[in-house]
Coordinates of C-alpha atoms and ligand atoms in Angstrom, one line a residue:
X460 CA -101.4 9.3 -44.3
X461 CA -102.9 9.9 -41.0
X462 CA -105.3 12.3 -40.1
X463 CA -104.4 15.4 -38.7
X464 CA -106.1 16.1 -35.1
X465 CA -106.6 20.2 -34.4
X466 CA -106.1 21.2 -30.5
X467 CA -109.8 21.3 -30.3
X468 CA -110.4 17.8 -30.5
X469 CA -107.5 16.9 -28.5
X470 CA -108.9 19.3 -25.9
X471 CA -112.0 17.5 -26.0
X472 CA -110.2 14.2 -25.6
X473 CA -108.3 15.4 -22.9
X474 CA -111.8 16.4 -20.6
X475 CA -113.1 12.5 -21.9
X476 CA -109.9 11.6 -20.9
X477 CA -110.0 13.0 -17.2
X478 CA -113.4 12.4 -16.8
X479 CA -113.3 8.9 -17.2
X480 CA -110.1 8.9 -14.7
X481 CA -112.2 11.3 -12.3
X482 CA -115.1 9.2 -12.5
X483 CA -113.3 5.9 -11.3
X484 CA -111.6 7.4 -8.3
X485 CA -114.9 9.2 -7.3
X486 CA -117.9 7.6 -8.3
X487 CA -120.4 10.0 -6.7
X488 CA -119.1 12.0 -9.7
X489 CA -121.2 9.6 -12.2
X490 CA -124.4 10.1 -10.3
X491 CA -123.7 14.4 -10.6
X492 CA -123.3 14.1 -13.9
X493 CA -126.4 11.8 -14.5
X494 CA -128.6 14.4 -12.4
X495 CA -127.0 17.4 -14.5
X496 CA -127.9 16.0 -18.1
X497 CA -131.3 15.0 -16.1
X498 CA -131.9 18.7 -15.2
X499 CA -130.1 20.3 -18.2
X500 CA -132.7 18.1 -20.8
X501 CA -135.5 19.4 -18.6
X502 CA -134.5 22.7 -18.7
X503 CA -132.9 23.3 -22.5
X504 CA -135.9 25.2 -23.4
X505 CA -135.5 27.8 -21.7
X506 CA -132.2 28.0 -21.6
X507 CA -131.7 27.7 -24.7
X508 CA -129.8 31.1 -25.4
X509 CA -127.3 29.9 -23.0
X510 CA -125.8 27.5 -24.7
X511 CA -126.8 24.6 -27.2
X512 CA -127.7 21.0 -25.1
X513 CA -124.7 19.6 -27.0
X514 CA -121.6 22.5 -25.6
X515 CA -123.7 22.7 -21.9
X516 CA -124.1 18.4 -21.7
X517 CA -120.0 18.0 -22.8
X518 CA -118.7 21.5 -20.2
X519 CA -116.7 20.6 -17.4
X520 CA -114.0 22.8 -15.7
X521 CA -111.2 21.2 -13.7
X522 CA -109.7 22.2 -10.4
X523 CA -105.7 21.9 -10.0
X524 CA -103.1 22.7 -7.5
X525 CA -99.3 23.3 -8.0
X526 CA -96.1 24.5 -5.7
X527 CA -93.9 26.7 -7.9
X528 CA -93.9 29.4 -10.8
X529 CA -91.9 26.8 -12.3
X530 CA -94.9 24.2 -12.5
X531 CA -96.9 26.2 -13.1
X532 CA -95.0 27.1 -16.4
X533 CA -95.0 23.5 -17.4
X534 CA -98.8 23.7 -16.9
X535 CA -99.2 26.2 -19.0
X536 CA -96.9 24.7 -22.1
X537 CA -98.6 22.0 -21.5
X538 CA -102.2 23.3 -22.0
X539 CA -101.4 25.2 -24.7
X540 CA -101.2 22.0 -26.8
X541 CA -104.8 21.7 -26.1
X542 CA -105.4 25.5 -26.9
X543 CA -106.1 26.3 -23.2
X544 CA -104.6 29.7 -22.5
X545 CA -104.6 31.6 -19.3
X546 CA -107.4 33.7 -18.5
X547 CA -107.6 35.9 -15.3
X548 CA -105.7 36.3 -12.3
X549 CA -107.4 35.6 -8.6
X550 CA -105.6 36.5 -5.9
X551 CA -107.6 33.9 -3.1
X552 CA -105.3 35.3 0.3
X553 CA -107.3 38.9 -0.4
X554 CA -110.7 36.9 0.2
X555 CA -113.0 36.8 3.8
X556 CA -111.3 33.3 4.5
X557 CA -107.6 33.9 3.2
X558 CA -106.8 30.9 1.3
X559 CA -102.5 30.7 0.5
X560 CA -103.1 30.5 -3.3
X561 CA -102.7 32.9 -6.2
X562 CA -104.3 31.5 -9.6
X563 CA -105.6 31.4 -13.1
X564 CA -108.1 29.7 -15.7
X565 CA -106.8 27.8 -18.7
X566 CA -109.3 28.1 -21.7
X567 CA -110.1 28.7 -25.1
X568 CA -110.2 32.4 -25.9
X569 CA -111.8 32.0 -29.1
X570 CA -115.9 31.8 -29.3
X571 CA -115.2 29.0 -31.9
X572 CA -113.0 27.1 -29.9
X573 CA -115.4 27.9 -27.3
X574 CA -118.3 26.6 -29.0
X575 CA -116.2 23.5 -30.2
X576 CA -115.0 22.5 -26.6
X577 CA -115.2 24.8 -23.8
X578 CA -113.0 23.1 -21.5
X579 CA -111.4 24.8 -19.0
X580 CA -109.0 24.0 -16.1
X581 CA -108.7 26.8 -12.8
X582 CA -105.2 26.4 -11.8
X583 CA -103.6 27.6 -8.5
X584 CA -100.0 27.7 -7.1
X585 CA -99.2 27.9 -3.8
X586 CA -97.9 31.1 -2.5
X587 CA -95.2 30.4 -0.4
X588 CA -93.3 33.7 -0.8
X589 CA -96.2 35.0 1.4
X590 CA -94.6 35.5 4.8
X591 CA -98.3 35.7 6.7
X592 CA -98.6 31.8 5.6
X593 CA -95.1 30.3 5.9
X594 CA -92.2 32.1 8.2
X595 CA -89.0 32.0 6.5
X596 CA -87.8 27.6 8.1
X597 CA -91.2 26.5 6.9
X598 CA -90.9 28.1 3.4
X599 CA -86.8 27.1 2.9
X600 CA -88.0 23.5 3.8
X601 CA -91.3 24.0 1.3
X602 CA -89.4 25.3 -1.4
X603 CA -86.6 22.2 -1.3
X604 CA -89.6 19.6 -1.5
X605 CA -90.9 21.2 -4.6
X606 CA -87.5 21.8 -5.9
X607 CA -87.0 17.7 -5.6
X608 CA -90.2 16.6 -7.2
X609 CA -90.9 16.2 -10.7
X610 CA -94.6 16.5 -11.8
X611 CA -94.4 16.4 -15.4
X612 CA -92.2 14.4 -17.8
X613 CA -90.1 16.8 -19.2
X614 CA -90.8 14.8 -22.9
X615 CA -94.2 15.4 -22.2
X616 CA -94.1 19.3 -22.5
X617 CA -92.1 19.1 -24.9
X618 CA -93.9 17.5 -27.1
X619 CA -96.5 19.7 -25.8
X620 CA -95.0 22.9 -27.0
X621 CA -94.5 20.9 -30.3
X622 CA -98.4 20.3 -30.5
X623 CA -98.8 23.8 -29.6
X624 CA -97.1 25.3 -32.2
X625 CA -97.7 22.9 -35.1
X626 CA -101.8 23.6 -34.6
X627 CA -102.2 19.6 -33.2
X628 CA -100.7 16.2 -34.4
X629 CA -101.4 12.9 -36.3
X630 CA -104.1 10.7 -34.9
X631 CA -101.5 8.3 -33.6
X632 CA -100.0 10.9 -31.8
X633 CA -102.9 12.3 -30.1
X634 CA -103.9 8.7 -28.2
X635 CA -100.7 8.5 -26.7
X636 CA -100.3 12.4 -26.3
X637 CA -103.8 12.9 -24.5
X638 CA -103.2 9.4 -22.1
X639 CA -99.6 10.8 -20.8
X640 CA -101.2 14.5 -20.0
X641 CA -104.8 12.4 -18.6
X642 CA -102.3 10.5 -16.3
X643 CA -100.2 13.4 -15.3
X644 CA -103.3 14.1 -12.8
X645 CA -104.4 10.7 -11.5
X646 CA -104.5 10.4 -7.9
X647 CA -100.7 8.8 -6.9
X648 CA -100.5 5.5 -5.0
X649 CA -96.9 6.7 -3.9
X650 CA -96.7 6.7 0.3
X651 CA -97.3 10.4 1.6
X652 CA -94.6 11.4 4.4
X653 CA -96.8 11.7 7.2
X654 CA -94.6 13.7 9.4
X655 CA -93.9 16.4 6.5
X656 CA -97.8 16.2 5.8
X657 CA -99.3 16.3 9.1
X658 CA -96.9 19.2 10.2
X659 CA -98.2 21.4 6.5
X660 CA -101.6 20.4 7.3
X661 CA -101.1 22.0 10.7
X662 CA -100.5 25.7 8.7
X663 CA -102.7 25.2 6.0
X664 CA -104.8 22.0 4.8
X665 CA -104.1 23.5 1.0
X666 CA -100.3 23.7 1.9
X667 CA -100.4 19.9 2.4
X668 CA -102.5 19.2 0.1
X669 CA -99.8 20.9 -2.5
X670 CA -96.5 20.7 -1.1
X671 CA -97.2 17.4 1.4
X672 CA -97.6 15.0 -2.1
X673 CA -94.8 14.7 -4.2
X674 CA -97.8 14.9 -7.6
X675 CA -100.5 16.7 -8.7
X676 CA -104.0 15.5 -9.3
X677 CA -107.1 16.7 -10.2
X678 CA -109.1 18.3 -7.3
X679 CA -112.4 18.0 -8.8
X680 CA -114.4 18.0 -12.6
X681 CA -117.4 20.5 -12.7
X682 CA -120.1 19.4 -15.5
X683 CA -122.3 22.6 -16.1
X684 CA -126.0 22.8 -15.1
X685 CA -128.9 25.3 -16.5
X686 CA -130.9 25.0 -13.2
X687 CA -128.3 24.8 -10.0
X688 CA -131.0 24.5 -7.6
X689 CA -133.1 22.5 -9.2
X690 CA -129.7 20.5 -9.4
X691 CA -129.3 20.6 -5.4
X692 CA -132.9 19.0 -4.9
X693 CA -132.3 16.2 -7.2
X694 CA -129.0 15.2 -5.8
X695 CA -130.9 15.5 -1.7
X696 CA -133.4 13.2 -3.6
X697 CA -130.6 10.6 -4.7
X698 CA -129.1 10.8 -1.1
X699 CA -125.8 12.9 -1.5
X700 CA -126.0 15.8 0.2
X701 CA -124.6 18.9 -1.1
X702 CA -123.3 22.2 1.1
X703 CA -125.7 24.4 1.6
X704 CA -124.8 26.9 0.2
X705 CA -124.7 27.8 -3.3
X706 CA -121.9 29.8 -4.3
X707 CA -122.3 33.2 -5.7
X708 CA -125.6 35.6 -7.1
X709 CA -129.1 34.5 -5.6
X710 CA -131.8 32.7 -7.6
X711 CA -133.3 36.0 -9.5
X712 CA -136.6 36.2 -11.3
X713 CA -134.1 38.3 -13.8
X714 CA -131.3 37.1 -16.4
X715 CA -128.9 34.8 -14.1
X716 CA -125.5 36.8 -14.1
X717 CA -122.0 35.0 -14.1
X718 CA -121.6 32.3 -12.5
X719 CA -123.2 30.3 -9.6
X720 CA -121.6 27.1 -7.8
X721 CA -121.9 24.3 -5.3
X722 CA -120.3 21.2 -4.2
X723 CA -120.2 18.5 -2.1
X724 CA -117.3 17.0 -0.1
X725 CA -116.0 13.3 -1.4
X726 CA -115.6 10.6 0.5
X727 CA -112.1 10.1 2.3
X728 CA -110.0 8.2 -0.6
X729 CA -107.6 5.7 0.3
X730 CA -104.1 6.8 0.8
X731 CA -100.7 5.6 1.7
X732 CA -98.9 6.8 4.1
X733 CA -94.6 6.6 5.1
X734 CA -94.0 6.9 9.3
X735 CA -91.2 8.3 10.6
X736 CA -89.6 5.0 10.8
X737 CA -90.5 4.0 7.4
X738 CA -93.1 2.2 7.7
X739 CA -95.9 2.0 5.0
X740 CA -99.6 1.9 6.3
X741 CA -102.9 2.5 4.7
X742 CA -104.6 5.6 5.7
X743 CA -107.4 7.8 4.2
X744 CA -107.6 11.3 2.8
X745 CA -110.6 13.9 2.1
X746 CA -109.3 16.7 0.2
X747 CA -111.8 16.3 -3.0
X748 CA -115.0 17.0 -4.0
X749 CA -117.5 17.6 -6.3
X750 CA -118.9 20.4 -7.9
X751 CA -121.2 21.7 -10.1
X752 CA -121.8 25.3 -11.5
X753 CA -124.3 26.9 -13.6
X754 CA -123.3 30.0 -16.0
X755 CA -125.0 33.1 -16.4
X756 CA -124.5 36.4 -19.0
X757 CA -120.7 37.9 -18.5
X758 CA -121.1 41.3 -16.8
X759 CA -119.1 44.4 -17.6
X760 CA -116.9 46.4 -15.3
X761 CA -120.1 48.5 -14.3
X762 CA -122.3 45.4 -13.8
X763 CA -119.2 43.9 -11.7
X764 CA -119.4 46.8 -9.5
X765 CA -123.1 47.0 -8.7
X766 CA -122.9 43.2 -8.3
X767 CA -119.7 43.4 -5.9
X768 CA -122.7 46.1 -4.2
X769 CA -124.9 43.8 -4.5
X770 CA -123.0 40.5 -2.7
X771 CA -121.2 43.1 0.2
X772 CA -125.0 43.1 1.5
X773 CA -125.5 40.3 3.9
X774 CA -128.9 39.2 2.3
X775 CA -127.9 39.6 -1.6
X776 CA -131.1 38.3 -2.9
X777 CA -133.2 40.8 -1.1
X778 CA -131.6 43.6 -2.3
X779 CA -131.1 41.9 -5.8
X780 CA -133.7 44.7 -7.9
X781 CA -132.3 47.7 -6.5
X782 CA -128.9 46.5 -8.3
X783 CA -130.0 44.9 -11.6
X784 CA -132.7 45.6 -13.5
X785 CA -135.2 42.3 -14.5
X786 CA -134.8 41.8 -18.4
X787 CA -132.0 41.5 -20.7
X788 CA -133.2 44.2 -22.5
X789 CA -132.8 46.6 -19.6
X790 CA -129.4 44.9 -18.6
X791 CA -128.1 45.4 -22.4
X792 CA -129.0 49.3 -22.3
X793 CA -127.7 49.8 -19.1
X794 CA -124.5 48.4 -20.3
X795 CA -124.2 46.1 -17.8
X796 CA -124.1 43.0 -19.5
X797 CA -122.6 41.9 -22.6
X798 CA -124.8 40.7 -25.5
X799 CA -123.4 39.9 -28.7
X800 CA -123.5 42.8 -31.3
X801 CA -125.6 44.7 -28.2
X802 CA -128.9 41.9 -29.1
X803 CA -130.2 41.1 -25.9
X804 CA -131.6 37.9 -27.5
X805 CA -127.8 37.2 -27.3
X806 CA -126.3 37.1 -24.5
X807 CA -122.4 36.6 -23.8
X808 CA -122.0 33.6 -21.4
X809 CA -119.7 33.9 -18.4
X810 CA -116.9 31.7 -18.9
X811 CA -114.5 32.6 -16.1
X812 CA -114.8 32.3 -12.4
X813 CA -115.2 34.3 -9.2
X814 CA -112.4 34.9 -6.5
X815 CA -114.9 35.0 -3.7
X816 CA -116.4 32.2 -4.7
X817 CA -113.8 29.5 -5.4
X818 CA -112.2 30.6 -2.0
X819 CA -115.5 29.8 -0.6
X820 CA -115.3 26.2 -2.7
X821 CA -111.6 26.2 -1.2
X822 CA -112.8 26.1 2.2
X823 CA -115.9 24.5 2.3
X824 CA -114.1 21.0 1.6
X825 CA -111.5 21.7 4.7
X826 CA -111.6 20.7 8.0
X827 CA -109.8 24.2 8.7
X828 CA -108.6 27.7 7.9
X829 CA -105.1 28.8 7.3
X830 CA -103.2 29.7 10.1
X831 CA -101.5 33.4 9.5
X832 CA -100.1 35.9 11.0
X833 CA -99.8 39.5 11.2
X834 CA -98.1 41.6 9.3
X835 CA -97.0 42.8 5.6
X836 CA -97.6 41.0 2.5
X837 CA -93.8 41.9 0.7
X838 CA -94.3 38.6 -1.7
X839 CA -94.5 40.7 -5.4
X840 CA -97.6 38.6 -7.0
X841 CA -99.6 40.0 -9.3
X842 CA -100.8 39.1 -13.1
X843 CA -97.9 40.7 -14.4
X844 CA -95.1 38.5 -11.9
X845 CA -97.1 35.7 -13.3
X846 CA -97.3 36.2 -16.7
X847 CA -93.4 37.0 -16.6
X848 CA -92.8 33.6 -14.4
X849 CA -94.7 31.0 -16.6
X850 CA -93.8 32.9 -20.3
X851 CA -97.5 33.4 -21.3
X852 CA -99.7 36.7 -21.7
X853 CA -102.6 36.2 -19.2
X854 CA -105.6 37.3 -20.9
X855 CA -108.0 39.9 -19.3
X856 CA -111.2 38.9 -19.5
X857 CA -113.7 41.7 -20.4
X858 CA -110.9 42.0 -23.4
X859 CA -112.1 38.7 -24.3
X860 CA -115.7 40.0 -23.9
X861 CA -115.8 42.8 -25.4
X862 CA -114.2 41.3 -28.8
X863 CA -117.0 38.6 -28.7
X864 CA -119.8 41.4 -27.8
X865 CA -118.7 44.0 -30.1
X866 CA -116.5 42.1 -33.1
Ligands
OOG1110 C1 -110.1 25.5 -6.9 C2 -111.3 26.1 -6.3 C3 -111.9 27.1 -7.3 C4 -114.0 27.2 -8.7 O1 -114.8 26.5 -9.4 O2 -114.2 28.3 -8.3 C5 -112.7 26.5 -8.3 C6 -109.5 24.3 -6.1 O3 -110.2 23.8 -5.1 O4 -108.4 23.9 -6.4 O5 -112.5 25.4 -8.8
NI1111 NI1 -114.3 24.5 -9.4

């Protein structure tokens, strides 16, 4: 009889899986990952109550990108079979840079399944009912592309749901399973309408990016890092240059706090491309990247608030202290910071992500902002219109951390 595989395992195929796709179509990707082990070896010691070598060396979240409610359902069937469920809700048109995206994080919401693959996959649709982005031709004519294309086989999720509800599937099963969902993301070879995608690009280089292909693909595959800056040096060192900023809190003396990220844009990938008189030429595209992140302890909704205090000051790290105090300890009894059963030798690992910053990842990979316009937002998105839409509670994550800090 064959072996039974558990949703953990296939999870952890499925990241091999797109890793090993990612890695061929962006090959600056290898040399992150080599740097990251590099650094994360060097600095285990240390870090040690972080996370064991083994969960931080195998970590890796994925970026993508869908059109409609409706795909973003399938996602979400789909990555149940993997026991990814959706975690959060980020609303990136509220941020500095408005980006025309509403999204949420696939993962495991168990510490176990956690521990056994943390995988994770942030997942954004693109939010053409918002009348400041698209005017009411632009978001008709959106709306019928999407309707047309088909990014999933619809055997696929179902046997996804299958998966899902069954706990996993036979070995045989899970090699075909995983290589149909893998391939669901690989960059298409299928000619891009260059009209339709040069005139979305003009509005918003994420609108073409979504609605100007008829697939998805993954945008980029984040391994996890104990020292980010270190990190940044190393990759200078090995000649790819990374943005200069890093995404999030400042380098503190203290306890690092949630989560802190930077990237670097790809190279342009080779594309095809479909004229308006139908003919195919090769072209190039630079809409991925790579990206690499380094997790700190989860804060609570009181440490959120004096580190949203913190970031609204326009030089963070300076005023770092008079927000959070320097140990663990004083963290823990301030209750700003979750540690597991209140230990602050045991600290509760961030393992979602922050609005500000992934609209600052958004942008820092364009060429240029989204073009809006005054006026009122009437579109109705929220968690709730998104949980109702795709058929899936969307977990709340200090829920989640407050079960694992106080079981
Ligand atoms: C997602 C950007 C957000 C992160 O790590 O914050 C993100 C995207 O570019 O599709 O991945
Ligand atoms: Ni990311």
């Amino acid at each position: 009889m064959s072996r039974h595989v558990e949703t953990w395992q296939l999870r952890a195929q499925f990241a091999v899986g797109l890793s090993q796709m990612y890695g061929a179509e962006v090959p600056a990707y290898h040399t992150l990952v080599d740097v990251t082990s590099e650094v994360n070896s060097t600095f285990v010691g240390a870090e040690q109550r972080l996370g064991s070598l083994e969960r931080v060396t195998a970590e890796r979240h994925g970026a993508i990108r869908v059109g409609t409610a409706s795909e973003l359902a399938q996602v979400a069937d789909l990555f149940s079979a993997f026991g990814m469920y959706p975690v959060g809700y980020y609303d990136l048109r509220e941020a500095t840079s408005p980006v025309p995206v509403v999204s949420t994080a696939f993962r495991p919401i168990d510490p176990d399944e956690l521990a056994c693959n943390p995988f994770r996959v942030f997942t954004s649709m693109l939010a053409t009912a918002d009348r400041r982005f698209f005017d009411a031709d632009l978001r008709a004519r959106v709306q019928a592309f999407l309707a047309q294309r088909r990014l999933f086989d619809p055997a696929l999720i179902a046997r996804a749901r299958q998966i899902a509800t069954a706990g996993g599937c036979s070995t045989e099963d899970a090699d075909e399973f995983v290589a149909a969902a893998v391939s669901a993301f690989a960059l298409s070879r299928e000619p891009i309408d260059l009209p339709w995608y040069q005139e979305l690009s003009a509005v918003s280089a994420v609108a073409a990016d979504i609605a100007g292909v008829g697939t998805t693909h993954i945008n980029h595959l984040t391994p996890r890092v104990l020292d980010i800056d270190e990190l940044h040096r190393a990759m200078a060192a090995r000649g790819i240059a990374m943005i200069d900023d890093i995404q999030g809190p400042p380098r503190t003396d203290g306890p690092q706090v949630l989560l802190r990220q930077t990237s670097f844009r790809a190279l342009a990938e080779p594309r095809r491309f479909r004229s308006a008189d139908g003919s195919v030429t090769d072209g190039t595209l630079r809409v991925r990247f790579g990206e690499v992140e380094q997790r700190g302890v989860a804060l609570t909704p009181l440490g959120r608030q004096r580190f949203d205090a913190a970031m609204s000051s326009p030089d963070p790290a300076a005023v770092w202290e008079q927000h959070f105090p320097a140990t663990d300890a004083k963290l823990a009894a301030a209750g700003l910071a979750y540690y597991r059963g209140g230990d602050p030798a045991e600290p509760v690992v961030y393992e979602d992500f922050l609005p500000a910053s992934a609209a600052g990842i958004f942008r820092s990979n364009l060429d240029s902002d989204a073009s809006t316009t005054e006026g009122p937002d009437d579109s109705d998105y929220s968690r709730q219109w998104m949980a109702g839409q795709i058929g899936h509670h969307i977990h709340d994550p200090y829920e989640l951390y407050e079960k694992v800090a106080c079981p």
